[in-house]
Amino acid sequence: MSSIHQHEQQWIEGQPTFGGLTDQVSALVENKTPRGWYIALAVSSSLTVVLLALIGYLVTRGIGVWGNNIPVAWAWDIVNFVFWIGIGHAGTLISAILFLLRQQWRTSINRFAEAMTIFAVICALIFPSIHVGRIWFIYWLFPLPNQMSMWPNFRSPLLWDVFAVSTYFTVSLLFWYVGLVPDLATMRDRARTRLKKITLGILALGWRGGNRQWQHYEMAYLLLAGLSTPLVLSVHSVVSTDFATSVIPGWHTTIFPPYFVAGAIFSGFAMVTTLAIIVRQVFSLQNIITVRHLENMCKIMLVTGLMVGYAYGVEFFIAWYSGNIYERFTFLNRAFGPYAWAYWIMISCNVLVPQLFWFKKLRTSIPVMFIAALLINVGMWFERFVIIVSSLSRDFLPGAWGYYKPSWVDVGIFAGSFGLFFTLFLLFIRFLPIIAMSEVKGILPQAHAAVDPSAGEHHTRRS
Amino acid sequence: MKPAEYHLTENPRLQRWCGGIGLAALLLCAVGYAANPVQFHHSWLAAHFFVISIALGALIFTMILHLTGATWSVPVRRLFENLAAPMPLFFILFLPVLSGVHELYHWSHGEAVAKDPLLQLKAPYLNQVFFAVRTVIYFAVWTFLACRLRHLSLQQDEGDDHSERLRRTSAAGVILFALTLTFAAFDWFMSLDAHWYSTIFGLYIFSGCVVAGLAAVILLARHLQSRGHLVETIGIQQYHDLGKLLFAFTVFWAYMAVSQYFLIWYGNIPEETIWYHHRWHGSWKVVSLLLVFGHFLVPFVLLLTRWAKRNLAVLAGFSIWLLFMHWVDLQWLVMPSLHKEGFVFSWMDGTALAGCAGLYLKYLGWLLRRSALAPVGDPRFEEAVDMNR
C-alpha cells in the first residue's frame, strides 16, 4: 500500500481519534432505539408480510396469478430477479475490486454496501424460485444423485444461474463476515449485558487484535478480494447468458456479458448512493461518508452509465448493420413500438440522467445525486423490462404477438421485495456496525505515523 | 541524480538501423504489391494494426491515468504518451489500405453488391467513400488526442500545471476513443466478412490494444533502464502494477473472446457460426487453439504469481510473448478471409511488419530524445518517485 503523504486527501473529516470513531459508530448500535426506526420497520415489515402472503397465494394458485402469458412467459419475475442481482453487484465491487485498486475511500461505505449486496441477492433469489411453479420440487435445480438418473441440463444457463448466484451469495457473505470480525470484537468489548457479550463473543471468533491475527486477517481479506473479483464479473455474465444463449432478436447478442456487468455496477452504485445519503443524514455520519465519497460514487455512475449507453448504441447500430430484418424490427419496435414508453424511460434515466455528473456542482449536490440515483434505479429496472418483455411480446410469429400487462400480484410481490430488503437493512443498521471501524481507522493519518520521523521513513500497512 | 536519468541523448545503433530497415522493408513491400496485391494488402492491414494497436493501447492508458488521478503511474506516463504520439505516421501508413479497399473488402465490389441483398442493405454504411471519410475521422481524433496529451504534458515539464486541462481532454477523449476504435474495428476487421456481425467486436479489438500497449510500455521501460535511464524513477512497484494490469487485461481479452465465441456457439445460427467455422478449418484450428492457450491460459496461470510480476526478466518475457500472441490474434482475424485453407506465412507479413515497426520505432526514438523521459513537471511526480525509496 502506498505511503501516505501530506497532500494526499484525507477521506475522514474532523480528524477523529481512534476512540472517537469507535464511539461514534458503536453509539448507533448501543444507543436507545430511535422511534423512527420502529416506524420504518413497521412499514417495511408490513410490506414483507404482503410479500409472504402473496407468495403463499402464488404457490397455492399457480403462477397464472401473474400477468405472464405466452408469448411473454418471462416478465416481472425475471425483471425483478435481474434488477435485484444487479443491485447486489456494488457491494462486492467496492469491497473487492476497489480494495485491489487501493481505493481508500471504499472503507467508509463498504460495510453497508456489502450488507446491501447480501440483502439484494436474497431478494433476487425469491423470484426464480417462485417462478419454477412447483416450488416443492425446487431441489431438482441441484444435480442430486437419484435413482431415476434424472439430472438438470448442464448446458442450460438457468442451471449456471443456480451455481453462479449461490456461489456469489456464499462468498459475499463470507467476505462481509470476515470484514466484520474485528468490529464485532470491538462491540463485544463494549457490550454491557451478558447476553450481548456472549453473542458477540461467539461471533467475533475469539478476536484479540494481536499482530499475528491482523496478519492472517489481512491475508485472508486479500485472498477473498482476489476470489470475489472474478465473481463480480461472472455472476451477471451468467445472468446475461439466460438471454443471450437463446436465438431471440434483442436477446442473442455477443455484447451482453460485459454490458450486463456494467449495468449491474451502475444500478448497484445507484442503490448504494441512495442508501448512503439516507444513512449519513439520519445518523449524522457526514464526517465519515463525506461529499467526496458521494462524488466518487457519482463518477462511477457516470462511467458505468456511459458504458451502458455505449452498449445501447452498439446494439442499435449492429441491428441495422446486420441487415437482418428481425434484428432491425426488434430494435425499431423497442424504440417506437407499444413499449416505446418503457424504452424512453430507460434511455432518459440511464443515459441522460448520469450526464448531470459531468458537472462538479451537480455531483456534489446531495439533492441532485439523490434524485439522480433514484432515477437510475428506475431506469435500470426498465432496462430489464425492455430487454425481456419487448423482445418476447413481438417475436417471429406476428399471429402470436401480445401486449403484456402485470397483474396486481406482480406489483404486490415486487413492492414486497422492497419491504424485505429494507427490513433486513433496518435490522442490520440496528444490530451491526454500519461503518467498517477498523478499516476506516486504517486510513486515518495517525495510522500512518512515521515509524522513525527523523529518517523520514513511511510506515506501510501492507506492501 | 545523473543527467542521464531523464534524458536520452545518444542515438543507439539499433535506433539508427530502425529507420533504414523500415525503409528497406517498405521497398520490398512495394515489390510484393506489384507481385501479389491481394496478399500485400492483407499483410499490410494486419501488420499496420499490430503496430498502431500499441499506440492505441498507450493512448487509452494515458487518458485513464489522467482520469483516475493515479500517483503510482506518473513515472511511466511519459512512456505511454510517447508510444501514443506517432499517430500521424500511422495515417500515412494506412494509405495503402485505403487504396486497397477493393483487394480487401468484398463489399466494395459493385457486381457482388448487385447480387447480394444483404450488402445492398448495408451499402449506405459499407461504401468506399464513407469508409475513407470515417478512416480520416478516426485518425484525426487519435492524432489530436495523442498530440494534445503529450504537448500539455511537455508544457508541464516547463513548470505549468495543466492537470485540469489534461483531465478534461481525457474525459472527452475516452468517449471519442471508444466510438472511433469501435467503428474502426467494425470497418477494418469485421467488414472483411461483410455478412458477419458481433456487437462485442469493438471491445474485443480494444482489449487486444490494451494488452499490446501495456506489454510495450514494460519493454520500453526495461530497455531504457538497461541503458541507464529512469533507473531511480521507475521501481519494482511500477513494474508490479503494470504486471497486474497486463494480467488483468489478458483476462479481459479472454472475457471478450469467450463472450463472443460462446454465445455464437450456443446460439448456433449459421450466419454467425460461419466466422468461427472458417477459423476452425485446416491449420486455422491450430491457430485458434494457440490463442486459447497462448493468449490466455498459460499467461493467466503464470502471471498470476507475484513472483512473475516482480521478476523483471520474466515480466519482460511475458510482454514479448503477449505481443507475439497479439500478432497471432490479428493474423487470425484478418487472414482467414484470404487463406481459407489454413495459416500461410507470407514473406510480406514479415516485410510489412518490419516496415511499420521500423518507422514507428524510429519516430518513437526521435520523440524520446526530444523531451524528458518522465513527466518531471507533474505535480505528483516527486511523490510518485518517493514511493520507490
Coordinates of C-alpha atoms in Angstrom, one line a residue, chain B residues 225-383:
Chain B
Q225 CA 16.6 1.3 -17.8
S226 CA 19.1 -1.1 -19.3
R227 CA 20.7 1.9 -20.9
G228 CA 20.9 3.7 -17.6
H229 CA 17.8 5.9 -17.8
L230 CA 14.9 6.2 -15.4
V231 CA 16.8 3.8 -13.1
E232 CA 15.8 5.6 -9.9
T233 CA 12.4 6.7 -11.2
I234 CA 10.7 3.5 -12.2
G235 CA 10.9 0.9 -9.5
I236 CA 9.8 -2.6 -8.9
Q237 CA 6.4 -1.3 -7.6
Q238 CA 5.6 0.2 -11.0
Y239 CA 6.5 -3.0 -12.8
H240 CA 4.4 -5.0 -10.3
D241 CA 1.5 -2.7 -11.0
L242 CA 2.0 -2.8 -14.8
G243 CA 2.3 -6.6 -14.5
K244 CA -1.0 -6.7 -12.6
L245 CA -2.7 -4.6 -15.3
L246 CA -1.1 -6.8 -18.0
F247 CA -2.6 -9.8 -16.2
A248 CA -6.0 -8.1 -15.8
F249 CA -6.2 -7.1 -19.4
T250 CA -5.1 -10.5 -20.6
V251 CA -8.1 -11.9 -18.6
F252 CA -10.2 -9.1 -20.1
W253 CA -9.2 -10.1 -23.6
A254 CA -10.2 -13.7 -22.8
Y255 CA -13.5 -12.5 -21.3
M256 CA -14.3 -10.7 -24.5
A257 CA -13.2 -13.6 -26.7
V258 CA -15.2 -16.1 -24.7
S259 CA -18.3 -14.0 -24.6
Q260 CA -18.2 -13.7 -28.4
Y261 CA -17.3 -17.3 -29.1
F262 CA -19.5 -18.8 -26.5
L263 CA -22.7 -17.0 -27.4
I264 CA -22.3 -17.7 -31.1
W265 CA -21.5 -21.3 -30.5
Y266 CA -24.5 -21.7 -28.2
G267 CA -26.9 -19.8 -30.5
N268 CA -25.7 -21.9 -33.4
I269 CA -27.1 -19.6 -36.1
P270 CA -25.2 -20.4 -39.4
E271 CA -24.8 -16.8 -40.4
E272 CA -22.8 -16.2 -37.2
T273 CA -21.0 -19.5 -36.7
I274 CA -19.6 -19.4 -40.2
W275 CA -17.0 -16.9 -39.0
Y276 CA -15.7 -19.4 -36.4
H277 CA -16.1 -22.2 -38.9
H278 CA -13.5 -20.5 -41.1
R279 CA -11.2 -20.3 -38.2
W280 CA -11.6 -24.0 -37.3
H281 CA -10.7 -25.1 -40.8
G282 CA -7.4 -26.6 -41.7
S283 CA -4.4 -25.3 -39.8
W284 CA -6.5 -22.3 -38.6
K285 CA -7.7 -24.8 -35.9
V286 CA -4.2 -24.9 -34.5
V287 CA -4.0 -21.1 -34.5
S288 CA -7.4 -20.9 -32.7
L289 CA -6.1 -23.3 -30.0
L290 CA -2.8 -21.4 -29.8
L291 CA -4.8 -18.3 -28.9
V292 CA -6.7 -20.1 -26.2
F293 CA -3.6 -21.4 -24.6
G294 CA -1.0 -18.8 -25.5
H295 CA -3.1 -15.7 -25.2
F296 CA -4.9 -16.7 -22.1
L297 CA -4.4 -20.0 -20.2
V298 CA -0.6 -20.0 -19.9
P299 CA -0.1 -16.3 -19.2
F300 CA -3.1 -16.5 -16.8
V301 CA -1.6 -19.2 -14.7
L302 CA 1.9 -17.9 -14.7
L303 CA 1.3 -14.2 -14.4
L304 CA -1.0 -14.9 -11.5
T305 CA 2.0 -15.2 -9.3
R306 CA 3.6 -12.3 -7.5
W307 CA 7.0 -13.7 -8.5
A308 CA 6.4 -13.4 -12.2
K309 CA 5.2 -9.9 -11.9
R310 CA 8.2 -8.8 -9.8
N311 CA 10.8 -10.7 -11.7
L312 CA 11.7 -8.3 -14.4
A313 CA 13.2 -10.8 -16.8
V314 CA 10.1 -13.0 -16.6
L315 CA 7.8 -10.0 -16.9
A316 CA 9.6 -8.8 -20.0
G317 CA 9.4 -12.3 -21.4
F318 CA 5.7 -12.3 -20.9
S319 CA 5.4 -8.9 -22.6
I320 CA 7.2 -10.2 -25.6
W321 CA 5.1 -13.3 -25.6
L322 CA 1.8 -11.4 -25.4
L323 CA 2.9 -9.1 -28.1
F324 CA 3.5 -12.2 -30.3
M325 CA 0.1 -13.6 -29.3
H326 CA -1.4 -10.3 -30.2
W327 CA 0.2 -10.6 -33.6
V328 CA -1.2 -14.1 -33.9
D329 CA -4.6 -12.8 -32.9
L330 CA -4.5 -10.2 -35.7
Q331 CA -3.4 -12.9 -38.3
W332 CA -6.3 -14.9 -37.1
L333 CA -8.7 -12.0 -37.5
V334 CA -7.6 -11.0 -41.0
M335 CA -6.1 -13.9 -42.9
P336 CA -8.8 -16.5 -43.0
S337 CA -10.6 -14.3 -45.4
L338 CA -7.6 -14.7 -47.8
H339 CA -6.1 -18.1 -46.9
K340 CA -9.2 -20.2 -46.4
E341 CA -7.4 -23.5 -46.2
G342 CA -5.1 -22.7 -43.4
F343 CA -2.5 -20.4 -42.0
V344 CA 0.1 -19.3 -44.5
F345 CA 3.1 -17.2 -43.6
S346 CA 3.9 -14.9 -46.4
W347 CA 7.2 -13.0 -46.6
M348 CA 5.1 -9.9 -47.0
D349 CA 3.7 -10.4 -43.5
G350 CA 7.4 -10.0 -42.4
T351 CA 8.3 -7.1 -44.5
A352 CA 5.0 -5.2 -43.8
L353 CA 5.7 -5.7 -40.1
A354 CA 9.3 -4.6 -40.4
G355 CA 8.3 -1.6 -42.4
C356 CA 5.6 -0.4 -40.0
A357 CA 7.5 -1.3 -36.8
G358 CA 10.8 0.1 -38.1
L359 CA 9.4 3.5 -38.9
Y360 CA 7.4 3.5 -35.7
L361 CA 10.5 2.8 -33.6
K362 CA 12.4 5.4 -35.5
Y363 CA 9.7 8.0 -34.8
L364 CA 9.5 6.8 -31.2
G365 CA 13.2 7.2 -30.7
W366 CA 13.1 10.7 -32.0
L367 CA 10.3 11.6 -29.7
L368 CA 12.1 10.1 -26.7
R369 CA 15.1 12.2 -27.4
R370 CA 13.1 15.4 -27.7
S371 CA 12.0 15.7 -24.1
A372 CA 12.4 14.4 -20.6
L373 CA 11.7 10.6 -20.3
A374 CA 9.4 11.2 -17.4
P375 CA 6.8 13.9 -16.7
V376 CA 9.1 15.7 -14.3
G377 CA 6.8 18.7 -14.0
D378 CA 3.8 16.7 -13.0
P379 CA 2.5 17.9 -9.5
R380 CA 2.5 14.3 -8.3
F381 CA 5.9 13.3 -9.8
E382 CA 8.0 13.8 -6.7
E383 CA 5.6 11.9 -4.6

